[in-house]
Amino acid sequence: MNRISVAQPKLAGNEKNYVLECLDTNWISSNGKYIGAFEESFAKFCGVKHAIAANNGTTALHLALVALDLKPGDEVIIPTVTYIATANAVRYCGATPVLVDVCQETMNIDPREIERKITPKTRGIIPVHLYGHPADMDPINEIAQTHQLWVLEDAAEAHGAEVRGRRVGSLGTCATFSFFGNKIITTGEGGMVTTNDDDLAARLRLFRGQGMDPNRRYWFPVIGYNYRMTNIQAAIGLAQMEGIDKALSDRETLAGWYNEALAGLQNEIVLPQQAPWAKQVYWMYNIFLRDGDGTKRDAVMRHLDEMGIETRPVFYPMHVLPPYHEETAYPVADLWAQRGINLPTHQDLTRADVQRIADSLKRALA
Amino acid sequence: MNRISVAQPKLAGNEKNYVLECLDTNWISSNGKYIGAFEESFAKFCGVKHAIAANNGTTALHLALVALDLKPGDEVIIPTVTYIATANAVRYCGATPVLVDVCQETMNIDPREIERKITPKTRGIIPVHLYGHPADMDPINEIAQTHQLWVLEDAAEAHGAEVRGRRVGSLGTCATFSFFGNKIITTGEGGMVTTNDDDLAARLRLFRGQGMDPNRRYWFPVIGYNYRMTNIQAAIGLAQMEGIDKALSDRETLAGWYNEALAGLQNEIVLPQQAPWAKQVYWMYNIFLRDGDGTKRDAVMRHLDEMGIETRPVFYPMHVLPPYHEETAYPVADLWAQRGINLPTHQDLTRADVQRIADSLKRALA
Ligand SMILES: Cc1ncc(COP(=O)(O)O)c(CN[C@H]2[C@H](O)[C@H](O)[C@@H](OP(=O)(O)OP(=O)(O)OC[C@H]3O[C@@H](n4cnc5c(=O)[nH]c(N)nc54)[C@H](O)[C@@H]3O)O[C@@H]2C)c1O
Ligand SMILES: Cc1ncc(COP(=O)(O)O)c(CN[C@H]2[C@H](O)[C@H](O)[C@@H](OP(=O)(O)OP(=O)(O)OC[C@H]3O[C@@H](n4cnc5c(=O)[nH]c(N)nc54)[C@H](O)[C@@H]3O)O[C@@H]2C)c1O
């Protein structure tokens, strides 16, 4: 039987045409017309004025923090359950990520826990829209306003997700996205920063392009980075944008199939939630075992693997990883990070695949 | 008349075939077979055991310094005439670049000036093989050995250059390359680190891939980076490697044409040199005005531009740029950086193009 991968890209539109055009016209570096076109299309999709492409989601995060002027000694509030890039980007600036526990329903930063972590050194908050479910932005933005903090949405995993009808990417001071090969849309590797702030957009472009003065070749008023996306990546990105509505609806359909196929297992597992104010986009269809610790979860994953089904564990919380280790307990994170499994989620899965996964899971849980 | 660009890629081999294969097999991220194949081919070309691909030459430099364990407070010796990425990579680690003047003949770091800049904080030396001419590695390696320093070759501009018959990339502790669209071979954006050191190679791979434990998903013992090259970039790189011998011989031919066409202007300009121990690869065919300052040079470049010929100035030395500003005089750098011009150098230039450039230059100098 075929192996089912946890994720894979879907290149079903103009990807090849646009890439061939790059090769035929000989524009393959970070100079080329697709970069602006992809940025424009992505900005429109998010409903923001500016989108600045980067070479991946990690550099997009770092670029945003540099442009926000994050400095050594500063503190930034992040959820403890996230992919490590969120925390690392803060550290790249010499600043300190301050961890907050997550909500049980959404696995996202718990707004009720933020305020007591704010100190005079706090500069901003990075809510992460984990696995496609948006964080609860309204209370977060309120806290930020009260304490004069910026809000950077880490939307690496949540292209198209919505909070009260408004798309992520437009809900904070700025936002970042990833286009790695396992994401909702992909450029192979790639990233984006979105913002409505004109000054911030100019700074993002400056720092992305080595900090070079746009009017004076090889004159660098500041220390910048080479975080540029190539024309070929952007060509793929533009083609993917043409298919993003279908990508989102395919994922909704897929989640529906999963909900149905797994309905009988609800004594053993919790199915993914959607908060009443949210539209989640199922980047990863996520289940949680109702009991047991990491050992049990890992055994279930091993069983599934033996049956040809690739999965992923929920991320280790930051506070258990060596670079960010703390003795503090983060009760929700501690429990759920040991029990979460990402099931295969991509556009090429059929209803039969989902049934096979559900059957295998049932056997693995037995 | 056609505009002549200062540089452009030459995609004359299997580039399109290999890229199409990535798209057809659906492997477009930093997972995929071309990455290893390109790394292997490049390692062989340099005569080293390991080559580790990165997403550009700047991240390759940073990655190398991270793997070499460069830390805040440390010092690194670099030439003041270089592209700013060399200095910035040192700063990304919180360390300090210590500047040294260059040799008049090669524009590369002057080994005679290095030793008096060494302090107890010095950790290494980064010679830069500028514009395709290698730095004088033997005395540099000797000094490094005496003081127990590492040597990182910045070979971004010098693929295939040789020192006493041995290729750059194999002449220090490790070396970095760039594959930007204007380089001798290109991947659009791209970079590489080469080394013979097994431990260093393992560290480079670890830090390039977010610092993730290769045997434990989402477990990160260290803070790493996303500096991965994509399969598509590597596919282009592998095809470029198949044409690199021709790329190098085409550039030698081109330099010969320039030498002939410009021979009559030697009262006004100095032609590029090649040290007796060196093979230079003419990344940029570089000329120097015999007198005047930046204003005169810029006027010559403006004239050339009006005649449809794109050029580049020699880089501003680091010690005049705001982030690295010093009052110290670096006499050779101060003089030559104001008088240098990169003439168009790429594989699509014809003998007639070179004659046109020479004629235009003559008029511009008059
Ligand atoms: C909250 C948050 N913030 C920031 C970031 C940083 O973004 P970025 O990765 O720097 O762009 C991220 C990104 N995190 C990702 C990273 O992108 C990371 O690289 C990835 O980790 P992984 O699970 O170890 O990834 P993988 O095993 O390489 O790929 C996952 C699946 O996708 C498939 N896949 C990836 N690329 C391709 C491809 O080109 N072709 C095919 N067919 N399959 C592909 C693999 O085969 C796997 O089945 O998944 C993580 C969750 C993030 O989640
Ligand atoms: C010593 C040293 N160390 C480290 C680095 C860092 O490497 P990296 O750039 O991070 O990979 C470098 C790289 N420095 C380069 C950088 O790569 C930099 O981006 C570049 O600066 P630039 O002169 O401002 O580059 P440009 O104007 O964008 O491109 C130069 C010419 O090449 C052409 N070109 C570039 N890409 C393409 C392309 O895809 N197609 C075509 N047709 N032409 C292209 C442009 O049109 C120009 O004519 O040139 C610098 C000298 C280095 O020299």
mmCIF file of N, CA and C in Angstrom, chain A residues 8-11 16 19-20 23-24 26 28-31 55-56 58-59 83-85 88 91-92 180-181 186-189 210 216-228 230 232-233 236 312-313 315-316 320-324, chain B residues 8-9 11 16 19-20 23-24 26 28-31 55-56 58-59 83-85 88 91-92 180-181 186-189 210 216-228 230 232-233 236 312-313 315-316 320-324:
data_model
loop_
_atom_site.group_PDB
_atom_site.id
_atom_site.type_symbol
_atom_site.label_atom_id
_atom_site.label_comp_id
_atom_site.label_asym_id
_atom_site.label_seq_id
_atom_site.Cartn_x
_atom_site.Cartn_y
_atom_site.Cartn_z
ATOM 1 N N GLN A 8 2.509 17.572 1.636
ATOM 2 C CA GLN A 8 3.227 17.673 0.356
ATOM 3 C C GLN A 8 2.640 18.832 -0.428
ATOM 4 N N PRO A 9 3.454 19.414 -1.307
ATOM 5 C CA PRO A 9 2.950 20.559 -2.084
ATOM 6 C C PRO A 9 1.966 20.083 -3.149
ATOM 7 N N LYS A 10 1.163 21.006 -3.630
ATOM 8 C CA LYS A 10 0.244 20.742 -4.747
ATOM 9 C C LYS A 10 0.523 21.800 -5.824
ATOM 10 N N LEU A 11 1.167 21.369 -6.894
ATOM 11 C CA LEU A 11 1.532 22.303 -7.968
ATOM 12 C C LEU A 11 0.628 22.027 -9.161
ATOM 13 N N LYS A 16 4.576 25.705 -13.376
ATOM 14 C CA LYS A 16 5.586 25.361 -14.377
ATOM 15 C C LYS A 16 5.728 26.475 -15.425
ATOM 16 N N VAL A 19 7.661 29.402 -13.882
ATOM 17 C CA VAL A 19 9.083 29.084 -13.644
ATOM 18 C C VAL A 19 9.836 29.027 -14.971
ATOM 19 N N LEU A 20 9.194 28.425 -15.975
ATOM 20 C CA LEU A 20 9.844 28.378 -17.296
ATOM 21 C C LEU A 20 10.075 29.783 -17.828
ATOM 22 N N LEU A 23 13.251 31.090 -16.401
ATOM 23 C CA LEU A 23 14.436 30.494 -17.017
ATOM 24 C C LEU A 23 14.613 31.024 -18.436
ATOM 25 N N ASP A 24 13.523 31.130 -19.186
ATOM 26 C CA ASP A 24 13.625 31.558 -20.581
ATOM 27 C C ASP A 24 14.035 33.017 -20.707
ATOM 28 N N ASN A 26 15.787 34.471 -18.389
ATOM 29 C CA ASN A 26 17.077 34.579 -17.686
ATOM 30 C C ASN A 26 17.006 35.438 -16.425
ATOM 31 N N ILE A 28 16.468 34.859 -12.720
ATOM 32 C CA ILE A 28 16.328 33.793 -11.725
ATOM 33 C C ILE A 28 16.751 34.213 -10.330
ATOM 34 N N SER A 29 17.364 35.386 -10.204
ATOM 35 C CA SER A 29 17.837 35.822 -8.883
ATOM 36 C C SER A 29 16.714 36.584 -8.179
ATOM 37 N N SER A 30 17.061 37.361 -7.170
ATOM 38 C CA SER A 30 16.066 38.162 -6.458
ATOM 39 C C SER A 30 15.741 39.440 -7.213
ATOM 40 N N ASN A 31 16.262 39.591 -8.424
ATOM 41 C CA ASN A 31 15.761 40.590 -9.362
ATOM 42 C C ASN A 31 14.755 39.869 -10.271
ATOM 43 N N ASN A 55 13.211 34.958 2.254
ATOM 44 C CA ASN A 55 13.574 33.633 1.756
ATOM 45 C C ASN A 55 13.052 32.472 2.610
ATOM 46 N N ASN A 56 12.533 32.722 3.795
ATOM 47 C CA ASN A 56 11.744 31.707 4.501
ATOM 48 C C ASN A 56 10.995 32.359 5.660
ATOM 49 N N THR A 58 11.397 31.873 8.856
ATOM 50 C CA THR A 58 12.266 32.216 9.983
ATOM 51 C C THR A 58 12.937 33.566 9.745
ATOM 52 N N THR A 59 13.456 33.759 8.544
ATOM 53 C CA THR A 59 14.085 35.053 8.240
ATOM 54 C C THR A 59 13.013 36.145 8.200
ATOM 55 N N TYR A 83 6.567 26.486 17.056
ATOM 56 C CA TYR A 83 7.784 26.010 16.412
ATOM 57 C C TYR A 83 8.926 26.909 16.881
ATOM 58 N N ILE A 84 10.111 26.339 17.062
ATOM 59 C CA ILE A 84 11.201 27.069 17.729
ATOM 60 C C ILE A 84 11.616 28.361 17.034
ATOM 61 N N ALA A 85 11.303 28.497 15.748
ATOM 62 C CA ALA A 85 11.706 29.705 15.029
ATOM 63 C C ALA A 85 11.168 30.977 15.689
ATOM 64 N N ASN A 88 13.549 31.659 18.522
ATOM 65 C CA ASN A 88 14.907 31.928 18.021
ATOM 66 C C ASN A 88 15.028 33.327 17.422
ATOM 67 N N ARG A 91 15.760 35.748 19.963
ATOM 68 C CA ARG A 91 17.147 35.599 20.420
ATOM 69 C C ARG A 91 18.160 36.154 19.402
ATOM 70 N N TYR A 92 17.865 35.978 18.103
ATOM 71 C CA TYR A 92 18.789 36.529 17.092
ATOM 72 C C TYR A 92 19.034 38.023 17.332
ATOM 73 N N PHE A 180 7.186 27.145 3.262
ATOM 74 C CA PHE A 180 7.915 25.877 3.161
ATOM 75 C C PHE A 180 7.019 24.842 2.441
ATOM 76 N N GLY A 181 7.648 23.756 1.973
ATOM 77 C CA GLY A 181 6.958 22.753 1.167
ATOM 78 C C GLY A 181 5.771 22.069 1.825
ATOM 79 N N THR A 186 2.930 27.170 -1.056
ATOM 80 C CA THR A 186 4.373 26.994 -0.911
ATOM 81 C C THR A 186 5.145 27.673 -2.026
ATOM 82 N N THR A 187 6.382 28.027 -1.693
ATOM 83 C CA THR A 187 7.348 28.443 -2.721
ATOM 84 C C THR A 187 8.603 27.557 -2.592
ATOM 85 N N GLY A 188 8.454 26.382 -1.998
ATOM 86 C CA GLY A 188 9.608 25.521 -1.709
ATOM 87 C C GLY A 188 10.148 25.886 -0.349
ATOM 88 N N GLU A 189 10.950 26.916 -0.283
ATOM 89 C CA GLU A 189 11.218 27.681 0.937
ATOM 90 C C GLU A 189 10.757 29.105 0.637
ATOM 91 N N GLN A 210 20.235 43.928 2.499
ATOM 92 C CA GLN A 210 21.578 44.185 3.026
ATOM 93 C C GLN A 210 21.708 45.566 3.656
ATOM 94 N N ARG A 216 22.281 54.778 -3.601
ATOM 95 C CA ARG A 216 23.744 54.876 -3.633
ATOM 96 C C ARG A 216 24.328 53.467 -3.536
ATOM 97 N N ARG A 217 24.776 52.941 -4.636
ATOM 98 C CA ARG A 217 25.281 51.569 -4.733
ATOM 99 C C ARG A 217 26.422 51.312 -3.740
ATOM 100 N N TYR A 218 26.321 50.236 -3.007
ATOM 101 C CA TYR A 218 27.333 49.769 -2.056
ATOM 102 C C TYR A 218 27.544 50.740 -0.883
ATOM 103 N N TRP A 219 26.561 51.624 -0.643
ATOM 104 C CA TRP A 219 26.590 52.474 0.547
ATOM 105 C C TRP A 219 25.550 51.935 1.520
ATOM 106 N N PHE A 220 26.021 51.564 2.713
ATOM 107 C CA PHE A 220 25.170 50.865 3.659
ATOM 108 C C PHE A 220 25.062 51.667 4.948
ATOM 109 N N PRO A 221 23.971 52.439 5.114
ATOM 110 C CA PRO A 221 23.832 53.233 6.344
ATOM 111 C C PRO A 221 23.611 52.356 7.573
ATOM 112 N N VAL A 222 23.117 51.149 7.382
ATOM 113 C CA VAL A 222 22.809 50.246 8.511
ATOM 114 C C VAL A 222 23.296 48.842 8.189
ATOM 115 N N ILE A 223 23.310 47.996 9.205
ATOM 116 C CA ILE A 223 23.628 46.583 9.012
ATOM 117 C C ILE A 223 22.355 45.846 8.628
ATOM 118 N N GLY A 224 22.355 45.310 7.419
ATOM 119 C CA GLY A 224 21.180 44.585 6.955
ATOM 120 C C GLY A 224 21.479 43.111 6.765
ATOM 121 N N TYR A 225 20.614 42.457 6.012
ATOM 122 C CA TYR A 225 20.669 40.998 5.819
ATOM 123 C C TYR A 225 20.398 40.669 4.359
ATOM 124 N N ASN A 226 20.794 39.505 3.936
ATOM 125 C CA ASN A 226 20.322 39.025 2.642
ATOM 126 C C ASN A 226 19.200 38.032 2.890
ATOM 127 N N TYR A 227 17.998 38.543 2.938
ATOM 128 C CA TYR A 227 16.819 37.711 3.186
ATOM 129 C C TYR A 227 15.902 37.745 1.963
ATOM 130 N N ARG A 228 16.489 37.932 0.793
ATOM 131 C CA ARG A 228 15.698 38.103 -0.424
ATOM 132 C C ARG A 228 15.148 36.785 -0.957
ATOM 133 N N THR A 230 13.847 34.611 -4.310
ATOM 134 C CA THR A 230 14.201 34.650 -5.730
ATOM 135 C C THR A 230 12.950 34.803 -6.604
ATOM 136 N N ILE A 232 12.204 32.892 -9.036
ATOM 137 C CA ILE A 232 11.616 31.561 -9.252
ATOM 138 C C ILE A 232 10.708 31.176 -8.090
ATOM 139 N N GLN A 233 11.150 31.443 -6.863
ATOM 140 C CA GLN A 233 10.287 31.174 -5.715
ATOM 141 C C GLN A 233 8.988 31.977 -5.838
ATOM 142 N N ILE A 236 6.526 30.609 -8.399
ATOM 143 C CA ILE A 236 5.737 29.521 -7.828
ATOM 144 C C ILE A 236 4.680 30.091 -6.884
ATOM 145 N N ARG A 312 3.160 13.766 12.610
ATOM 146 C CA ARG A 312 4.101 14.604 13.365
ATOM 147 C C ARG A 312 3.572 14.764 14.776
ATOM 148 N N PRO A 313 4.454 14.824 15.779
ATOM 149 C CA PRO A 313 4.006 15.154 17.134
ATOM 150 C C PRO A 313 3.775 16.655 17.246
ATOM 151 N N PHE A 315 4.555 20.151 18.726
ATOM 152 C CA PHE A 315 5.886 20.661 19.103
ATOM 153 C C PHE A 315 6.156 20.504 20.604
ATOM 154 N N TYR A 316 7.415 20.191 20.951
ATOM 155 C CA TYR A 316 7.838 20.345 22.342
ATOM 156 C C TYR A 316 7.653 21.809 22.730
ATOM 157 N N VAL A 320 10.727 23.272 27.635
ATOM 158 C CA VAL A 320 11.428 21.997 27.874
ATOM 159 C C VAL A 320 12.680 21.858 26.996
ATOM 160 N N LEU A 321 12.840 22.727 26.015
ATOM 161 C CA LEU A 321 13.999 22.637 25.119
ATOM 162 C C LEU A 321 15.236 23.259 25.768
ATOM 163 N N PRO A 322 16.415 22.667 25.568
ATOM 164 C CA PRO A 322 17.621 23.186 26.218
ATOM 165 C C PRO A 322 17.834 24.708 26.072
ATOM 166 N N PRO A 323 17.657 25.314 24.891
ATOM 167 C CA PRO A 323 17.980 26.748 24.822
ATOM 168 C C PRO A 323 17.026 27.635 25.624
ATOM 169 N N TYR A 324 15.835 27.115 25.970
ATOM 170 C CA TYR A 324 14.844 27.954 26.651
ATOM 171 C C TYR A 324 14.334 27.294 27.925
ATOM 172 N N GLN B 8 25.329 38.943 -15.868
ATOM 173 C CA GLN B 8 24.075 38.222 -16.061
ATOM 174 C C GLN B 8 24.361 36.726 -16.046
ATOM 175 N N PRO B 9 23.368 35.933 -15.664
ATOM 176 C CA PRO B 9 23.598 34.480 -15.619
ATOM 177 C C PRO B 9 23.677 33.909 -17.027
ATOM 178 N N LEU B 11 22.524 30.377 -18.617
ATOM 179 C CA LEU B 11 21.852 29.097 -18.364
ATOM 180 C C LEU B 11 21.828 28.312 -19.675
ATOM 181 N N LYS B 16 17.216 23.878 -17.276
ATOM 182 C CA LYS B 16 15.776 23.724 -17.442
ATOM 183 C C LYS B 16 15.337 22.281 -17.192
ATOM 184 N N VAL B 19 15.356 21.582 -13.414
ATOM 185 C CA VAL B 19 14.290 22.304 -12.697
ATOM 186 C C VAL B 19 12.939 21.667 -13.007
ATOM 187 N N LEU B 20 12.736 21.308 -14.266
ATOM 188 C CA LEU B 20 11.468 20.646 -14.620
ATOM 189 C C LEU B 20 11.315 19.336 -13.865
ATOM 190 N N LEU B 23 9.928 20.072 -10.508
ATOM 191 C CA LEU B 23 8.499 20.387 -10.544
ATOM 192 C C LEU B 23 7.680 19.134 -10.838
ATOM 193 N N ASP B 24 8.152 18.315 -11.773
ATOM 194 C CA ASP B 24 7.386 17.122 -12.161
ATOM 195 C C ASP B 24 7.339 16.081 -11.047
ATOM 196 N N ASN B 26 7.585 16.943 -7.923
ATOM 197 C CA ASN B 26 6.975 17.625 -6.768
ATOM 198 C C ASN B 26 7.947 17.795 -5.590
ATOM 199 N N ILE B 28 10.306 20.459 -4.333
ATOM 200 C CA ILE B 28 10.735 21.837 -4.589
ATOM 201 C C ILE B 28 11.278 22.536 -3.353
ATOM 202 N N SER B 29 11.147 21.907 -2.188
ATOM 203 C CA SER B 29 11.620 22.563 -0.960
ATOM 204 C C SER B 29 13.090 22.209 -0.736
ATOM 205 N N SER B 30 13.560 22.358 0.471
ATOM 206 C CA SER B 30 14.946 21.999 0.790
ATOM 207 C C SER B 30 15.092 20.504 1.041
ATOM 208 N N ASN B 31 14.030 19.753 0.801
ATOM 209 C CA ASN B 31 14.136 18.297 0.683
ATOM 210 C C ASN B 31 14.249 17.994 -0.812
ATOM 211 N N ASN B 55 21.345 29.252 1.664
ATOM 212 C CA ASN B 55 20.468 29.990 0.752
ATOM 213 C C ASN B 55 21.076 31.253 0.158
ATOM 214 N N ASN B 56 22.200 31.710 0.642
ATOM 215 C CA ASN B 56 22.981 32.714 -0.089
ATOM 216 C C ASN B 56 24.385 32.824 0.515
ATOM 217 N N THR B 58 25.748 35.324 2.085
ATOM 218 C CA THR B 58 25.783 36.012 3.376
ATOM 219 C C THR B 58 25.436 35.041 4.500
ATOM 220 N N THR B 59 24.392 34.251 4.294
ATOM 221 C CA THR B 59 24.030 33.259 5.318
ATOM 222 C C THR B 59 25.113 32.179 5.405
ATOM 223 N N TYR B 83 32.902 43.376 0.186
ATOM 224 C CA TYR B 83 31.465 43.598 0.208
ATOM 225 C C TYR B 83 31.036 43.523 1.675
ATOM 226 N N ILE B 84 30.060 44.330 2.074
ATOM 227 C CA ILE B 84 29.746 44.498 3.499
ATOM 228 C C ILE B 84 29.338 43.200 4.203
ATOM 229 N N ALA B 85 28.889 42.195 3.440
ATOM 230 C CA ALA B 85 28.459 40.939 4.064
ATOM 231 C C ALA B 85 29.558 40.320 4.928
ATOM 232 N N ASN B 88 29.428 42.215 8.181
ATOM 233 C CA ASN B 88 28.135 42.017 8.855
ATOM 234 C C ASN B 88 28.033 40.639 9.512
ATOM 235 N N ARG B 91 29.461 40.694 12.805
ATOM 236 C CA ARG B 91 28.580 41.424 13.725
ATOM 237 C C ARG B 91 27.346 40.623 14.120
ATOM 238 N N TYR B 92 26.805 39.838 13.180
ATOM 239 C CA TYR B 92 25.633 39.000 13.520
ATOM 240 C C TYR B 92 25.934 38.134 14.739
ATOM 241 N N PHE B 180 24.830 34.157 -6.227
ATOM 242 C CA PHE B 180 23.891 35.191 -6.693
ATOM 243 C C PHE B 180 23.951 35.272 -8.225
ATOM 244 N N GLY B 181 22.924 35.889 -8.822
ATOM 245 C CA GLY B 181 22.781 35.943 -10.277
ATOM 246 C C GLY B 181 23.921 36.584 -11.033
ATOM 247 N N THR B 186 25.775 30.328 -10.848
ATOM 248 C CA THR B 186 24.674 30.902 -10.076
ATOM 249 C C THR B 186 23.588 29.884 -9.783
ATOM 250 N N THR B 187 22.873 30.133 -8.694
ATOM 251 C CA THR B 187 21.636 29.406 -8.408
ATOM 252 C C THR B 187 20.501 30.422 -8.212
ATOM 253 N N GLY B 188 20.668 31.617 -8.738
ATOM 254 C CA GLY B 188 19.731 32.725 -8.497
ATOM 255 C C GLY B 188 20.174 33.455 -7.250
ATOM 256 N N GLU B 189 19.786 32.944 -6.096
ATOM 257 C CA GLU B 189 20.445 33.228 -4.820
ATOM 258 C C GLU B 189 20.991 31.893 -4.332
ATOM 259 N N GLN B 210 18.026 24.548 11.495
ATOM 260 C CA GLN B 210 17.330 25.027 12.696
ATOM 261 C C GLN B 210 17.919 24.454 13.986
ATOM 262 N N ARG B 216 15.603 13.227 16.477
ATOM 263 C CA ARG B 216 14.448 13.495 17.336
ATOM 264 C C ARG B 216 13.721 14.732 16.800
ATOM 265 N N ARG B 217 12.571 14.492 16.167
ATOM 266 C CA ARG B 217 11.796 15.553 15.511
ATOM 267 C C ARG B 217 11.380 16.649 16.490
ATOM 268 N N TYR B 218 11.633 17.896 16.107
ATOM 269 C CA TYR B 218 11.257 19.082 16.892
ATOM 270 C C TYR B 218 11.979 19.177 18.234
ATOM 271 N N TRP B 219 13.095 18.453 18.389
ATOM 272 C CA TRP B 219 13.940 18.607 19.574
ATOM 273 C C TRP B 219 15.180 19.376 19.146
ATOM 274 N N PHE B 220 15.390 20.522 19.792
ATOM 275 C CA PHE B 220 16.440 21.426 19.348
ATOM 276 C C PHE B 220 17.437 21.654 20.472
ATOM 277 N N PRO B 221 18.579 20.962 20.443
ATOM 278 C CA PRO B 221 19.565 21.139 21.518
ATOM 279 C C PRO B 221 20.237 22.517 21.466
ATOM 280 N N VAL B 222 20.239 23.154 20.309
ATOM 281 C CA VAL B 222 20.903 24.460 20.144
ATOM 282 C C VAL B 222 20.003 25.386 19.333
ATOM 283 N N ILE B 223 20.374 26.662 19.336
ATOM 284 C CA ILE B 223 19.670 27.644 18.509
ATOM 285 C C ILE B 223 20.268 27.630 17.110
ATOM 286 N N GLY B 224 19.492 27.222 16.143
ATOM 287 C CA GLY B 224 19.981 27.175 14.771
ATOM 288 C C GLY B 224 19.274 28.189 13.895
ATOM 289 N N TYR B 225 19.377 27.986 12.588
ATOM 290 C CA TYR B 225 18.875 28.940 11.597
ATOM 291 C C TYR B 225 18.178 28.174 10.481
ATOM 292 N N ASN B 226 17.347 28.829 9.727
ATOM 293 C CA ASN B 226 16.873 28.234 8.484
ATOM 294 C C ASN B 226 17.682 28.851 7.349
ATOM 295 N N TYR B 227 18.789 28.223 7.022
ATOM 296 C CA TYR B 227 19.661 28.717 5.948
ATOM 297 C C TYR B 227 19.723 27.694 4.819
ATOM 298 N N ARG B 228 18.643 26.912 4.664
ATOM 299 C CA ARG B 228 18.621 25.830 3.696
ATOM 300 C C ARG B 228 18.421 26.319 2.266
ATOM 301 N N THR B 230 17.064 25.431 -1.603
ATOM 302 C CA THR B 230 15.995 24.573 -2.135
ATOM 303 C C THR B 230 16.536 23.610 -3.188
ATOM 304 N N ILE B 232 15.306 23.249 -6.092
ATOM 305 C CA ILE B 232 15.330 23.947 -7.396
ATOM 306 C C ILE B 232 16.609 24.759 -7.542
ATOM 307 N N GLN B 233 17.007 25.452 -6.494
ATOM 308 C CA GLN B 233 18.284 26.183 -6.563
ATOM 309 C C GLN B 233 19.425 25.207 -6.835
ATOM 310 N N ILE B 236 19.621 23.969 -10.416
ATOM 311 C CA ILE B 236 20.309 24.947 -11.271
ATOM 312 C C ILE B 236 21.806 24.879 -11.000
ATOM 313 N N ARG B 312 30.082 48.948 -12.250
ATOM 314 C CA ARG B 312 29.956 49.050 -10.794
ATOM 315 C C ARG B 312 31.219 49.697 -10.258
ATOM 316 N N PRO B 313 31.072 50.515 -9.194
ATOM 317 C CA PRO B 313 32.263 51.049 -8.534
ATOM 318 C C PRO B 313 32.886 49.974 -7.650
ATOM 319 N N PHE B 315 33.921 48.571 -4.176
ATOM 320 C CA PHE B 315 33.202 48.761 -2.911
ATOM 321 C C PHE B 315 33.794 49.897 -2.072
ATOM 322 N N TYR B 316 32.920 50.635 -1.390
ATOM 323 C CA TYR B 316 33.412 51.526 -0.336
ATOM 324 C C TYR B 316 34.130 50.671 0.700
ATOM 325 N N VAL B 320 34.798 53.508 5.932
ATOM 326 C CA VAL B 320 34.076 54.753 5.625
ATOM 327 C C VAL B 320 32.564 54.587 5.782
ATOM 328 N N LEU B 321 32.088 53.359 5.918
ATOM 329 C CA LEU B 321 30.643 53.137 6.039
ATOM 330 C C LEU B 321 30.175 53.384 7.474
ATOM 331 N N PRO B 322 28.975 53.970 7.653
ATOM 332 C CA PRO B 322 28.505 54.294 9.013
ATOM 333 C C PRO B 322 28.626 53.156 10.025
ATOM 334 N N PRO B 323 28.236 51.902 9.715
ATOM 335 C CA PRO B 323 28.281 50.890 10.785
ATOM 336 C C PRO B 323 29.694 50.530 11.245
ATOM 337 N N TYR B 324 30.699 50.846 10.425
ATOM 338 C CA TYR B 324 32.072 50.435 10.757
ATOM 339 C C TYR B 324 33.039 51.620 10.708
#
